């Protein structure tokens, strides 16, 4: 068994697509119209046939309070692996990405947490 698809709830799919591709560097995999929303997924350019991230609309009534609670408590909605958190922090900061946690090393793991502009906190992480 392996993870094929996971999702992050976003308040605007087009804005999310711009952020996740333009800033984070993912590439669009699927973009299928489904009425008012889209089946919109991105993947890592390093693994185009790997795990897809669904940029899922947050229209369900339970989603906004859930997202707000996570952000209020500083809990990331997702975590993405990077080779060098400090370098990625610098690159993304240059692009104007807002971080709520600068690089922090905790034993063998270094993390940083960013605001994805769509209502979520996202962690980037590297473990030795």
PDB file of C-alpha atoms in Angstrom:
ATOM      1  CA  UNK A   1       0.000   0.000   0.000  1.00  0.00           C
ATOM      2  CA  UNK A   2       1.205   3.511  -0.774  1.00  0.00           C
ATOM      3  CA  UNK A   3      -0.204   7.036  -0.735  1.00  0.00           C
ATOM      4  CA  UNK A   4      -1.555   7.928  -4.173  1.00  0.00           C
ATOM      5  CA  UNK A   5      -3.425  11.174  -3.456  1.00  0.00           C
ATOM      6  CA  UNK A   6      -3.747  13.572  -0.573  1.00  0.00           C
ATOM      7  CA  UNK A   7      -5.395  16.961  -0.407  1.00  0.00           C
ATOM      8  CA  UNK A   8      -5.180  20.401   1.081  1.00  0.00           C
ATOM      9  CA  UNK A   9      -8.303  22.555   1.344  1.00  0.00           C
ATOM     10  CA  UNK A  10      -7.919  25.901  -0.426  1.00  0.00           C
ATOM     11  CA  UNK A  11     -10.104  28.987  -0.508  1.00  0.00           C
ATOM     12  CA  UNK A  12      -9.341  29.735  -4.184  1.00  0.00           C
ATOM     13  CA  UNK A  13      -8.181  27.024  -6.570  1.00  0.00           C
ATOM     14  CA  UNK A  14      -6.629  29.392  -9.120  1.00  0.00           C
ATOM     15  CA  UNK A  15      -4.707  31.293  -6.446  1.00  0.00           C
ATOM     16  CA  UNK A  16      -3.605  27.977  -4.948  1.00  0.00           C
ATOM     17  CA  UNK A  17      -2.412  26.724  -8.329  1.00  0.00           C
ATOM     18  CA  UNK A  18      -0.315  29.867  -8.802  1.00  0.00           C
ATOM     19  CA  UNK A  19       1.225  29.516  -5.329  1.00  0.00           C
ATOM     20  CA  UNK A  20       1.866  25.782  -5.393  1.00  0.00           C
ATOM     21  CA  UNK A  21       3.394  25.911  -8.893  1.00  0.00           C
ATOM     22  CA  UNK A  22       4.941  29.384  -8.969  1.00  0.00           C
ATOM     23  CA  UNK A  23       6.390  29.568  -5.454  1.00  0.00           C
ATOM     24  CA  UNK A  24       6.664  25.980  -4.269  1.00  0.00           C
ATOM     25  CA  UNK A  25       7.665  24.559  -7.655  1.00  0.00           C
ATOM     26  CA  UNK A  26       5.096  21.803  -8.091  1.00  0.00           C
ATOM     27  CA  UNK A  27       3.698  21.115 -11.565  1.00  0.00           C
ATOM     28  CA  UNK A  28       0.061  20.786 -12.570  1.00  0.00           C
ATOM     29  CA  UNK A  29      -0.968  17.173 -13.174  1.00  0.00           C
ATOM     30  CA  UNK A  30      -4.772  17.224 -13.628  1.00  0.00           C
ATOM     31  CA  UNK A  31      -7.179  20.100 -14.202  1.00  0.00           C
ATOM     32  CA  UNK A  32     -10.685  18.816 -14.856  1.00  0.00           C
ATOM     33  CA  UNK A  33     -13.772  21.030 -14.631  1.00  0.00           C
ATOM     34  CA  UNK A  34     -16.412  19.703 -12.236  1.00  0.00           C
ATOM     35  CA  UNK A  35     -19.152  22.311 -12.230  1.00  0.00           C
ATOM     36  CA  UNK A  36     -18.040  25.280 -10.137  1.00  0.00           C
ATOM     37  CA  UNK A  37     -14.922  23.507  -8.904  1.00  0.00           C
ATOM     38  CA  UNK A  38     -12.107  21.560 -10.553  1.00  0.00           C
ATOM     39  CA  UNK A  39     -10.260  18.311  -9.954  1.00  0.00           C
ATOM     40  CA  UNK A  40      -6.946  20.134  -9.691  1.00  0.00           C
ATOM     41  CA  UNK A  41      -3.819  18.256  -8.689  1.00  0.00           C
ATOM     42  CA  UNK A  42      -0.127  19.071  -8.579  1.00  0.00           C
ATOM     43  CA  UNK A  43       2.925  16.827  -8.280  1.00  0.00           C
ATOM     44  CA  UNK A  44       6.597  17.183  -7.613  1.00  0.00           C
ATOM     45  CA  UNK A  45       8.619  17.667 -10.811  1.00  0.00           C
ATOM     46  CA  UNK A  46      11.011  15.115  -9.298  1.00  0.00           C
ATOM     47  CA  UNK A  47       8.229  12.481  -9.198  1.00  0.00           C
ATOM     48  CA  UNK A  48       5.622  13.319 -11.873  1.00  0.00           C
ATOM     49  CA  UNK A  49       4.012   9.894 -11.479  1.00  0.00           C
ATOM     50  CA  UNK A  50       4.206  10.059  -7.682  1.00  0.00           C
ATOM     51  CA  UNK A  51       1.802  11.245  -5.014  1.00  0.00           C
ATOM     52  CA  UNK A  52      -0.638  13.903  -6.193  1.00  0.00           C
ATOM     53  CA  UNK A  53      -1.756  16.846  -4.068  1.00  0.00           C
ATOM     54  CA  UNK A  54      -5.387  17.775  -4.669  1.00  0.00           C
ATOM     55  CA  UNK A  55      -6.066  21.507  -4.302  1.00  0.00           C
ATOM     56  CA  UNK A  56      -9.532  20.918  -2.934  1.00  0.00           C
ATOM     57  CA  UNK A  57     -12.120  23.703  -2.563  1.00  0.00           C
ATOM     58  CA  UNK A  58     -12.938  24.491   1.066  1.00  0.00           C
ATOM     59  CA  UNK A  59     -16.660  25.004   0.486  1.00  0.00           C
ATOM     60  CA  UNK A  60     -17.936  22.368   2.930  1.00  0.00           C
ATOM     61  CA  UNK A  61     -19.237  24.090   6.103  1.00  0.00           C
ATOM     62  CA  UNK A  62     -16.939  22.056   8.367  1.00  0.00           C
ATOM     63  CA  UNK A  63     -13.758  23.001   6.517  1.00  0.00           C
ATOM     64  CA  UNK A  64     -13.349  26.703   7.315  1.00  0.00           C
ATOM     65  CA  UNK A  65     -13.620  26.281  11.111  1.00  0.00           C
ATOM     66  CA  UNK A  66     -11.210  23.326  10.860  1.00  0.00           C
ATOM     67  CA  UNK A  67      -8.670  25.344   8.860  1.00  0.00           C
ATOM     68  CA  UNK A  68      -9.009  28.350  11.171  1.00  0.00           C
ATOM     69  CA  UNK A  69      -8.440  26.156  14.240  1.00  0.00           C
ATOM     70  CA  UNK A  70      -5.308  24.607  12.732  1.00  0.00           C
ATOM     71  CA  UNK A  71      -3.871  28.016  11.814  1.00  0.00           C
ATOM     72  CA  UNK A  72      -4.781  29.460  15.228  1.00  0.00           C
ATOM     73  CA  UNK A  73      -2.924  26.611  16.929  1.00  0.00           C
ATOM     74  CA  UNK A  74       0.010  26.772  14.483  1.00  0.00           C
ATOM     75  CA  UNK A  75      -0.597  23.286  13.091  1.00  0.00           C
ATOM     76  CA  UNK A  76       0.473  22.678   9.475  1.00  0.00           C
ATOM     77  CA  UNK A  77      -2.077  21.110   7.146  1.00  0.00           C
ATOM     78  CA  UNK A  78       0.694  19.300   5.251  1.00  0.00           C
ATOM     79  CA  UNK A  79       4.432  18.708   5.331  1.00  0.00           C
ATOM     80  CA  UNK A  80       6.705  18.644   2.286  1.00  0.00           C
ATOM     81  CA  UNK A  81      10.215  17.222   2.219  1.00  0.00           C
ATOM     82  CA  UNK A  82      13.062  19.427   0.991  1.00  0.00           C
ATOM     83  CA  UNK A  83      16.796  18.797   0.707  1.00  0.00           C
ATOM     84  CA  UNK A  84      17.785  21.913   2.680  1.00  0.00           C
ATOM     85  CA  UNK A  85      15.247  23.799   4.800  1.00  0.00           C
ATOM     86  CA  UNK A  86      17.489  26.837   5.277  1.00  0.00           C
ATOM     87  CA  UNK A  87      18.124  27.197   1.531  1.00  0.00           C
ATOM     88  CA  UNK A  88      14.442  26.679   0.706  1.00  0.00           C
ATOM     89  CA  UNK A  89      13.474  29.198   3.390  1.00  0.00           C
ATOM     90  CA  UNK A  90      15.814  31.756   1.770  1.00  0.00           C
ATOM     91  CA  UNK A  91      14.527  31.004  -1.759  1.00  0.00           C
ATOM     92  CA  UNK A  92      10.873  31.235  -0.778  1.00  0.00           C
ATOM     93  CA  UNK A  93      11.421  34.341   1.350  1.00  0.00           C
ATOM     94  CA  UNK A  94      12.974  36.020  -1.734  1.00  0.00           C
ATOM     95  CA  UNK A  95       9.740  35.219  -3.581  1.00  0.00           C
ATOM     96  CA  UNK A  96       7.714  36.946  -0.851  1.00  0.00           C
ATOM     97  CA  UNK A  97       6.433  33.815   0.891  1.00  0.00           C
ATOM     98  CA  UNK A  98       5.450  34.499   4.502  1.00  0.00           C
ATOM     99  CA  UNK A  99       6.822  32.166   7.149  1.00  0.00           C
ATOM    100  CA  UNK A 100       5.264  31.775  10.590  1.00  0.00           C
ATOM    101  CA  UNK A 101       8.196  29.649  11.772  1.00  0.00           C
ATOM    102  CA  UNK A 102      11.742  30.195  10.588  1.00  0.00           C
ATOM    103  CA  UNK A 103      14.046  27.171  10.234  1.00  0.00           C
ATOM    104  CA  UNK A 104      14.206  25.278  13.508  1.00  0.00           C
ATOM    105  CA  UNK A 105      16.426  22.280  14.150  1.00  0.00           C
ATOM    106  CA  UNK A 106      15.121  19.648  16.558  1.00  0.00           C
ATOM    107  CA  UNK A 107      17.614  16.819  16.751  1.00  0.00           C
ATOM    108  CA  UNK A 108      17.833  15.185  13.327  1.00  0.00           C
ATOM    109  CA  UNK A 109      14.951  17.231  11.840  1.00  0.00           C
ATOM    110  CA  UNK A 110      14.868  20.827  10.596  1.00  0.00           C
ATOM    111  CA  UNK A 111      11.508  22.437   9.820  1.00  0.00           C
ATOM    112  CA  UNK A 112      10.010  25.762   8.812  1.00  0.00           C
ATOM    113  CA  UNK A 113       6.336  26.676   8.435  1.00  0.00           C
ATOM    114  CA  UNK A 114       4.859  28.929   5.758  1.00  0.00           C
ATOM    115  CA  UNK A 115       1.495  30.481   4.924  1.00  0.00           C
ATOM    116  CA  UNK A 116       0.209  29.109   1.605  1.00  0.00           C
ATOM    117  CA  UNK A 117      -1.995  32.210   0.963  1.00  0.00           C
ATOM    118  CA  UNK A 118      -5.042  29.917   0.764  1.00  0.00           C
ATOM    119  CA  UNK A 119      -5.813  29.498   4.455  1.00  0.00           C
ATOM    120  CA  UNK A 120      -3.237  26.875   5.428  1.00  0.00           C
ATOM    121  CA  UNK A 121       0.076  26.529   7.163  1.00  0.00           C
ATOM    122  CA  UNK A 122       2.500  24.243   5.341  1.00  0.00           C
ATOM    123  CA  UNK A 123       5.624  22.737   6.877  1.00  0.00           C
ATOM    124  CA  UNK A 124       8.814  22.105   4.960  1.00  0.00           C
ATOM    125  CA  UNK A 125      11.117  19.567   6.544  1.00  0.00           C
ATOM    126  CA  UNK A 126      14.405  17.771   6.176  1.00  0.00           C
ATOM    127  CA  UNK A 127      15.690  14.934   8.323  1.00  0.00           C
ATOM    128  CA  UNK A 128      19.243  13.716   8.446  1.00  0.00           C
TER     129      UNK A 128
END
